[in-house]
Tab-separated table of C-alpha atoms and ligand atoms in Angstrom:
chain	number	residue	atom	x	y	z
A	1	MET	CA	-5.876	-20.827	4.008
A	2	LYS	CA	-9.369	-18.990	2.328
A	3	ILE	CA	-8.776	-14.929	1.659
A	4	ALA	CA	-10.281	-12.019	1.058
A	5	ILE	CA	-8.726	-9.097	-0.200
A	6	ILE	CA	-10.557	-5.551	1.127
A	7	GLY	CA	-10.319	-3.344	-1.442
A	8	ALA	CA	-9.897	-4.071	-5.420
A	9	GLY	CA	-7.966	-1.288	-7.163
A	10	ALA	CA	-4.803	-1.214	-8.800
A	11	MET	CA	-3.032	-3.280	-4.721
A	12	GLY	CA	-5.459	-4.932	-3.927
A	13	GLY	CA	-6.160	-5.917	-7.581
A	14	LEU	CA	-2.873	-7.251	-8.478
A	15	PHE	CA	-2.567	-9.063	-5.134
A	16	GLY	CA	-6.430	-10.794	-5.554
A	17	ALA	CA	-5.086	-12.196	-9.568
A	18	TYR	CA	-2.431	-13.338	-7.983
A	19	LEU	CA	-2.904	-15.321	-5.229
A	20	ALA	CA	-6.273	-16.562	-7.806
A	21	ARG	CA	-3.792	-17.570	-10.547
A	22	SER	CA	-1.577	-19.303	-7.576
A	23	GLY	CA	-4.915	-21.867	-6.833
A	24	ALA	CA	-5.826	-19.703	-3.662
A	25	GLU	CA	-9.225	-19.558	-2.554
A	26	VAL	CA	-8.754	-15.931	-3.101
A	27	SER	CA	-12.611	-13.491	-2.788
A	28	VAL	CA	-12.421	-9.397	-3.853
A	29	VAL	CA	-14.515	-6.635	-1.430
A	30	ASP	CA	-15.059	-4.139	-2.767
A	31	ILE	CA	-18.194	-1.223	-2.101
A	32	ARG	CA	-17.659	0.216	-5.810
A	33	PRO	CA	-20.435	-1.163	-7.317
A	34	GLU	CA	-18.767	-0.378	-10.868
A	35	LEU	CA	-15.761	-1.787	-9.941
A	36	ILE	CA	-17.472	-5.565	-8.557
A	37	ALA	CA	-19.636	-5.167	-11.548
A	38	ALA	CA	-16.814	-5.724	-14.061
A	39	ILE	CA	-14.235	-7.734	-12.177
A	40	GLN	CA	-17.679	-9.801	-12.167
A	41	ALA	CA	-18.257	-9.690	-15.811
A	42	ASN	CA	-14.953	-9.831	-17.262
A	43	GLY	CA	-12.376	-10.768	-14.094
A	44	LEU	CA	-9.164	-9.196	-13.387
A	45	THR	CA	-6.722	-8.545	-15.994
A	46	VAL	CA	-3.224	-7.606	-15.215
A	47	GLU	CA	-1.265	-6.021	-17.700
A	48	GLU	CA	2.521	-7.627	-17.368
A	49	PRO	CA	6.005	-6.305	-19.361
A	50	GLU	CA	5.710	-9.978	-21.240
A	51	GLY	CA	2.167	-9.616	-21.538
A	52	GLU	CA	-1.619	-10.399	-19.148
A	53	MET	CA	-3.276	-12.872	-17.507
A	54	ASN	CA	-7.006	-12.687	-16.819
A	55	LEU	CA	-8.540	-14.291	-13.276
A	56	ARG	CA	-11.352	-15.715	-12.493
A	57	LEU	CA	-12.094	-14.558	-8.876
A	58	GLN	CA	-15.429	-14.230	-6.306
A	59	ALA	CA	-16.006	-10.467	-5.697
A	60	VAL	CA	-18.757	-8.784	-4.009
A	61	VAL	CA	-19.918	-5.212	-2.752
A	62	GLU	CA	-20.220	-6.744	1.048
A	63	ALA	CA	-17.974	-8.471	3.062
A	64	GLU	CA	-20.508	-10.205	4.183
A	65	GLN	CA	-22.231	-11.391	1.392
A	66	LEU	CA	-18.476	-14.099	2.345
A	67	GLU	CA	-17.925	-17.088	4.211
A	68	PRO	CA	-16.011	-16.827	6.669
A	69	VAL	CA	-12.094	-16.179	6.177
A	70	ASP	CA	-8.490	-17.277	6.870
A	71	LEU	CA	-7.092	-14.026	7.087
A	72	VAL	CA	-8.171	-10.737	5.437
A	73	ILE	CA	-6.034	-7.964	2.879
A	74	VAL	CA	-7.045	-4.469	4.149
A	75	PHE	CA	-5.981	-2.588	0.629
A	76	VAL	CA	-8.540	0.036	0.515
A	77	LYS	CA	-7.496	4.659	1.098
A	78	SER	CA	-6.011	4.965	4.700
A	79	ALA	CA	-9.827	6.737	4.656
A	80	GLU	CA	-11.533	3.760	4.908
A	81	THR	CA	-9.032	2.091	6.724
A	82	LEU	CA	-12.031	2.101	9.831
A	83	GLN	CA	-14.972	0.528	7.922
A	84	ALA	CA	-12.730	-2.016	5.836
A	85	ALA	CA	-11.598	-3.574	9.792
A	86	LYS	CA	-15.213	-3.938	10.826
A	87	SER	CA	-16.193	-5.264	7.683
A	88	ALA	CA	-12.999	-7.899	7.491
A	89	GLY	CA	-14.236	-8.416	11.816
A	90	ARG	CA	-17.301	-9.835	10.717
A	91	ILE	CA	-15.552	-12.495	8.602
A	92	LEU	CA	-12.889	-13.581	10.091
A	93	ARG	CA	-12.554	-16.806	11.482
A	94	GLU	CA	-11.508	-18.157	14.674
A	95	GLY	CA	-8.329	-17.777	15.126
A	96	GLY	CA	-8.032	-16.235	11.206
A	97	ARG	CA	-6.269	-12.783	10.567
A	98	ILE	CA	-6.131	-8.828	9.105
A	99	LEU	CA	-3.255	-7.291	7.310
A	100	THR	CA	-1.989	-4.442	6.211
A	101	LEU	CA	-0.304	-4.018	3.645
A	102	GLN	CA	-1.602	-0.359	2.786
A	103	ASN	CA	0.491	2.461	3.124
A	104	GLY	CA	1.084	5.210	5.866
A	105	MET	CA	0.863	5.788	9.000
A	106	GLY	CA	-1.617	5.119	11.779
A	107	ASN	CA	-3.603	1.384	9.832
A	108	ALA	CA	-2.696	-0.902	11.568
A	109	GLU	CA	-3.743	0.991	14.673
A	110	VAL	CA	-7.084	1.500	13.213
A	111	ILE	CA	-7.311	-1.701	12.629
A	112	ALA	CA	-6.265	-3.094	15.801
A	113	ALA	CA	-8.984	-0.415	18.170
A	114	VAL	CA	-11.012	-2.848	16.065
A	115	VAL	CA	-10.535	-6.269	16.339
A	116	GLY	CA	-7.287	-6.272	18.859
A	117	SER	CA	-4.006	-5.682	17.871
A	118	ALA	CA	-3.261	-10.122	18.761
A	119	ARG	CA	-5.419	-10.616	15.098
A	120	VAL	CA	-2.698	-7.703	13.470
A	121	LEU	CA	-0.051	-8.379	10.636
A	122	ALA	CA	1.155	-5.341	10.003
A	123	GLY	CA	3.739	-4.881	6.593
A	124	THR	CA	4.828	-3.248	3.107
A	125	THR	CA	4.612	-3.737	-0.391
A	126	ALA	CA	7.223	-2.142	-2.407
A	127	HIS	CA	4.948	-3.656	-5.873
A	128	GLY	CA	4.232	-0.734	-8.159
A	129	ALA	CA	1.014	-0.652	-10.130
A	130	THR	CA	-1.805	1.246	-11.652
A	131	LEU	CA	-5.773	0.978	-12.181
A	132	LEU	CA	-6.532	1.479	-15.962
A	133	GLU	CA	-10.106	0.653	-15.378
A	134	PRO	CA	-12.075	-0.889	-13.169
A	135	GLY	CA	-11.034	-4.406	-13.432
A	136	ARG	CA	-7.391	-3.822	-15.564
A	137	ILE	CA	-4.437	-3.243	-13.774
A	138	ARG	CA	-0.441	-2.462	-15.155
A	139	HIS	CA	1.472	-4.379	-12.643
A	140	ALA	CA	4.050	-1.723	-13.595
A	141	GLY	CA	7.055	-2.385	-11.187
A	142	ARG	CA	7.973	-5.612	-8.316
A	143	GLY	CA	9.909	-5.317	-4.651
A	144	GLU	CA	9.024	-7.427	-1.688
A	145	THR	CA	6.758	-7.887	0.103
A	146	GLN	CA	7.250	-7.591	4.025
A	147	LEU	CA	4.972	-8.374	6.581
A	148	GLY	CA	5.535	-9.023	10.577
A	149	ARG	CA	2.554	-9.113	13.686
A	150	LEU	CA	1.839	-5.973	14.847
A	151	ASP	CA	2.031	-6.772	18.806
A	152	GLY	CA	5.049	-9.501	19.242
A	153	SER	CA	7.675	-11.788	16.522
A	154	ALA	CA	6.757	-13.312	13.158
A	155	ASP	CA	5.021	-16.071	14.730
A	156	ASP	CA	3.528	-19.613	11.839
A	157	PHE	CA	0.709	-17.411	10.854
A	158	CYS	CA	3.465	-15.584	8.961
A	159	ARG	CA	5.186	-17.743	7.678
A	160	GLU	CA	2.590	-19.753	6.647
A	161	VAL	CA	0.723	-16.398	4.216
A	162	ALA	CA	4.938	-15.691	3.585
A	163	ALA	CA	5.334	-18.456	1.259
A	164	LEU	CA	1.786	-18.303	0.466
A	165	PHE	CA	2.369	-15.130	-0.645
A	166	SER	CA	5.641	-16.361	-2.028
A	167	SER	CA	5.149	-18.982	-3.899
A	168	ALA	CA	1.976	-16.896	-6.021
A	169	GLY	CA	4.789	-15.173	-7.556
A	170	LEU	CA	4.992	-12.139	-4.992
A	171	PRO	CA	7.970	-12.611	-2.630
A	172	THR	CA	7.589	-12.283	0.778
A	173	ARG	CA	9.204	-12.091	3.797
A	174	VAL	CA	9.077	-12.143	7.583
A	175	ASP	CA	10.243	-9.681	9.876
A	176	ASP	CA	10.030	-8.704	13.604
A	177	ASP	CA	10.168	-5.241	13.696
A	178	VAL	CA	7.040	-3.865	11.971
A	179	LYS	CA	7.576	-0.551	12.302
A	180	SER	CA	10.500	-0.537	11.151
A	181	LEU	CA	9.367	-1.399	7.524
A	182	ILE	CA	5.983	0.490	8.088
A	183	TRP	CA	8.147	3.502	8.497
A	184	GLY	CA	10.720	2.367	6.093
A	185	LYS	CA	7.765	2.493	3.208
A	186	LEU	CA	7.146	6.089	4.727
A	187	VAL	CA	9.640	7.577	3.809
A	188	ILE	CA	9.961	6.002	0.374
A	189	ASN	CA	6.599	7.262	-0.544
A	190	ALA	CA	7.093	11.103	1.558
A	191	GLY	CA	9.772	11.208	-1.358
A	192	ILE	CA	8.305	9.935	-3.839
A	193	ASN	CA	3.488	10.175	-4.081
A	194	ALA	CA	3.690	13.837	-3.886
A	195	LEU	CA	6.830	15.467	-5.638
A	196	THR	CA	5.321	12.527	-8.277
A	197	ALA	CA	1.164	13.868	-7.749
A	198	LEU	CA	2.269	17.474	-8.323
A	199	LEU	CA	4.692	17.157	-11.577
A	200	LYS	CA	2.243	14.431	-13.450
A	201	CYS	CA	5.285	12.182	-13.537
A	202	PRO	CA	5.609	8.968	-14.232
A	203	ASN	CA	8.272	7.719	-10.364
A	204	GLY	CA	11.316	6.249	-12.915
A	205	GLN	CA	11.528	10.420	-13.567
A	206	LEU	CA	12.319	11.474	-10.292
A	207	ALA	CA	15.592	9.517	-9.858
A	208	GLU	CA	16.172	11.163	-13.674
A	209	ARG	CA	16.927	15.161	-12.851
A	210	ASP	CA	19.331	17.140	-10.623
A	211	GLU	CA	16.416	18.754	-9.522
A	212	THR	CA	13.669	15.784	-9.055
A	213	ARG	CA	16.755	13.778	-7.320
A	214	GLU	CA	17.678	17.264	-5.448
A	215	LEU	CA	13.690	17.222	-4.133
A	216	VAL	CA	13.847	13.972	-3.404
A	217	ALA	CA	16.508	13.785	-1.129
A	218	LEU	CA	15.102	17.011	0.920
A	219	ALA	CA	11.838	15.504	1.605
A	220	VAL	CA	13.504	11.970	2.570
A	221	ARG	CA	16.198	13.503	4.695
A	222	GLU	CA	13.216	15.212	6.745
A	223	ALA	CA	11.364	12.181	7.022
A	224	VAL	CA	14.615	10.481	8.245
A	225	ALA	CA	15.257	13.145	10.922
A	226	VAL	CA	11.639	12.422	12.555
A	227	ALA	CA	12.253	8.462	11.905
A	228	GLU	CA	16.101	8.755	13.849
A	229	ALA	CA	14.127	11.456	16.491
A	230	ALA	CA	11.680	8.304	16.985
A	231	GLY	CA	14.078	6.156	18.010
A	232	ILE	CA	13.151	4.287	14.174
A	233	ARG	CA	15.498	1.412	12.550
A	234	LEU	CA	14.965	1.901	8.923
A	235	PRO	CA	15.365	-1.032	7.578
A	236	TYR	CA	17.720	0.406	5.044
A	237	ALA	CA	21.183	2.409	5.242
A	238	ASP	CA	21.360	5.625	2.513
A	239	ALA	CA	17.508	6.094	2.181
A	240	VAL	CA	17.788	9.044	0.104
A	241	ASP	CA	19.444	6.137	-2.338
A	242	LYS	CA	16.859	3.638	-0.964
A	243	VAL	CA	13.688	5.840	-2.842
A	244	LEU	CA	15.781	6.196	-5.856
A	245	SER	CA	15.983	2.489	-6.468
A	246	VAL	CA	12.652	1.712	-5.190
A	247	ALA	CA	10.992	5.704	-8.139
A	248	PHE	CA	13.684	2.957	-10.187
A	249	ALA	CA	12.211	0.205	-9.719
A	250	THR	CA	8.774	1.533	-10.950
A	251	ALA	CA	9.281	3.299	-13.072
A	252	ALA	CA	6.798	3.812	-15.319
A	253	ASN	CA	4.154	3.728	-12.658
A	254	GLN	CA	2.015	6.602	-11.391
A	255	SER	CA	1.915	6.363	-7.502
A	256	SER	CA	-1.169	6.310	-6.272
A	257	MET	CA	-1.270	9.969	-4.751
A	258	LEU	CA	-0.466	10.460	-8.930
A	259	GLN	CA	-3.449	8.070	-9.436
A	260	ASP	CA	-5.666	9.449	-6.687
A	261	LEU	CA	-5.396	13.465	-8.183
A	262	LEU	CA	-6.194	12.162	-12.416
A	263	ARG	CA	-9.150	10.635	-10.951
A	264	GLY	CA	-10.600	13.644	-8.432
A	265	ARG	CA	-10.572	11.154	-5.871
A	266	PRO	CA	-8.526	12.137	-1.719
A	267	THR	CA	-5.176	11.563	-1.381
A	268	GLU	CA	-3.573	10.059	1.762
A	269	VAL	CA	-0.951	12.840	1.629
A	270	ALA	CA	-2.536	12.963	5.323
A	271	VAL	CA	-1.449	9.935	6.249
A	272	ILE	CA	2.145	10.240	4.503
A	273	ASN	CA	4.138	13.759	4.874
A	274	GLY	CA	1.102	14.882	6.587
A	275	ALA	CA	2.193	12.538	9.066
A	276	VAL	CA	5.406	13.661	8.689
A	277	VAL	CA	5.497	16.772	10.126
A	278	ARG	CA	3.319	15.643	13.019
A	279	GLU	CA	5.001	13.747	14.380
A	280	GLY	CA	8.807	16.392	13.358
A	281	VAL	CA	6.055	18.592	15.295
A	282	ARG	CA	5.885	16.390	18.606
A	283	LEU	CA	8.919	15.453	17.940
A	284	GLY	CA	10.488	18.650	17.262
A	285	VAL	CA	11.976	18.216	14.244
A	286	ALA	CA	11.402	20.509	11.868
A	287	THR	CA	9.363	19.484	8.258
A	288	PRO	CA	9.208	22.965	6.107
A	289	VAL	CA	9.352	20.539	2.548
A	290	ASN	CA	6.966	18.031	4.121
A	291	ARG	CA	4.616	20.526	5.404
A	292	ILE	CA	4.390	22.149	2.052
A	293	LEU	CA	4.212	19.396	0.073
A	294	GLU	CA	1.203	18.794	2.012
A	295	LEU	CA	-0.375	22.055	1.600
A	296	LEU	CA	0.511	21.876	-2.460
A	297	ILE	CA	-1.634	18.503	-1.978
A	298	ARG	CA	-4.078	19.191	-0.519
A	299	SER	CA	-4.850	23.146	-2.563
A	300	LEU	CA	-4.737	20.299	-5.570
A	301	GLU	CA	-7.372	18.209	-4.100
A	302	ASN	CA	-9.500	21.303	-3.312
A	303	CYS	CA	-9.006	23.187	-7.734
B	401	KPL	O1	3.739	2.512	-2.472
B	401	KPL	C1	3.520	3.594	-4.177
B	401	KPL	C2	2.488	4.103	-4.071
B	401	KPL	O2	2.473	4.146	-5.448
B	401	KPL	O3	2.034	3.856	-3.467
B	401	KPL	C3	5.240	3.387	-5.202
B	401	KPL	C4	5.986	2.128	-4.412
B	401	KPL	C5	5.757	4.318	-5.251
B	401	KPL	C6	4.806	2.465	-6.139
B	401	KPL	O4	4.394	4.180	-7.469
């Protein structure tokens, strides 16, 4: 299976390096020329607790520079999803699919509007990765990846992708309910990302103190109430417990929102806490904690 990853930041780089190490035919695409130049010059380096690995792979600024592929994995920030979907559509072979493992609400639907929902796979990943510099990533926490079809039950293509990821060292399972997966990750990001960005702390610190655990619980309970009102069956029973266990499993990681703020880039707060707020308004569920988190992050973005 020929694969292109659009978005060669922390998560795109991590998946690219693991897949390349397993012998998969994988290329990375990113519109940031300095990132691509670094990967072309030095490959992708992933720092693991047990040492580092360096992988050489094809890296390009424009997807159109690639041969047609069977699978495109989208790992760009939500604001760039539309552009990535258009590029992906141009390099997909007949029968090929686009997989989004991005954070936040609405990415799969944006991609489906471009290529049709039958060609879209969606899912989540609980790995924690920090982009240290272009082409250098710290793998700061492991977790499961889950994926399925946007418009139906998982099929052989999904199972093939899951088997490929798993054999590359990225344990992956298929699921028939991608809405549940996406909401499940949204609740986790609503509990971790904005708080770590505001407190400027790694994920693990949220689980260490009563005050921060309570803040997590306040944000998470609101998100769960909205998910329930939307008729979503979350993929875990105790959401606060789950979020704290992800914070612990990715203890050394800087959340993606903290990384964005530290780099002076816009964050994904609109599709995380902001999405909880918007869905809450639609369904009549109060979400004052998520609204405050959204407003604080937006204020910091503009400082
Ligand atoms: O998804 C993440 C993120 O930072 O965006 C977690 C799982 C919280 C890892 O940091």
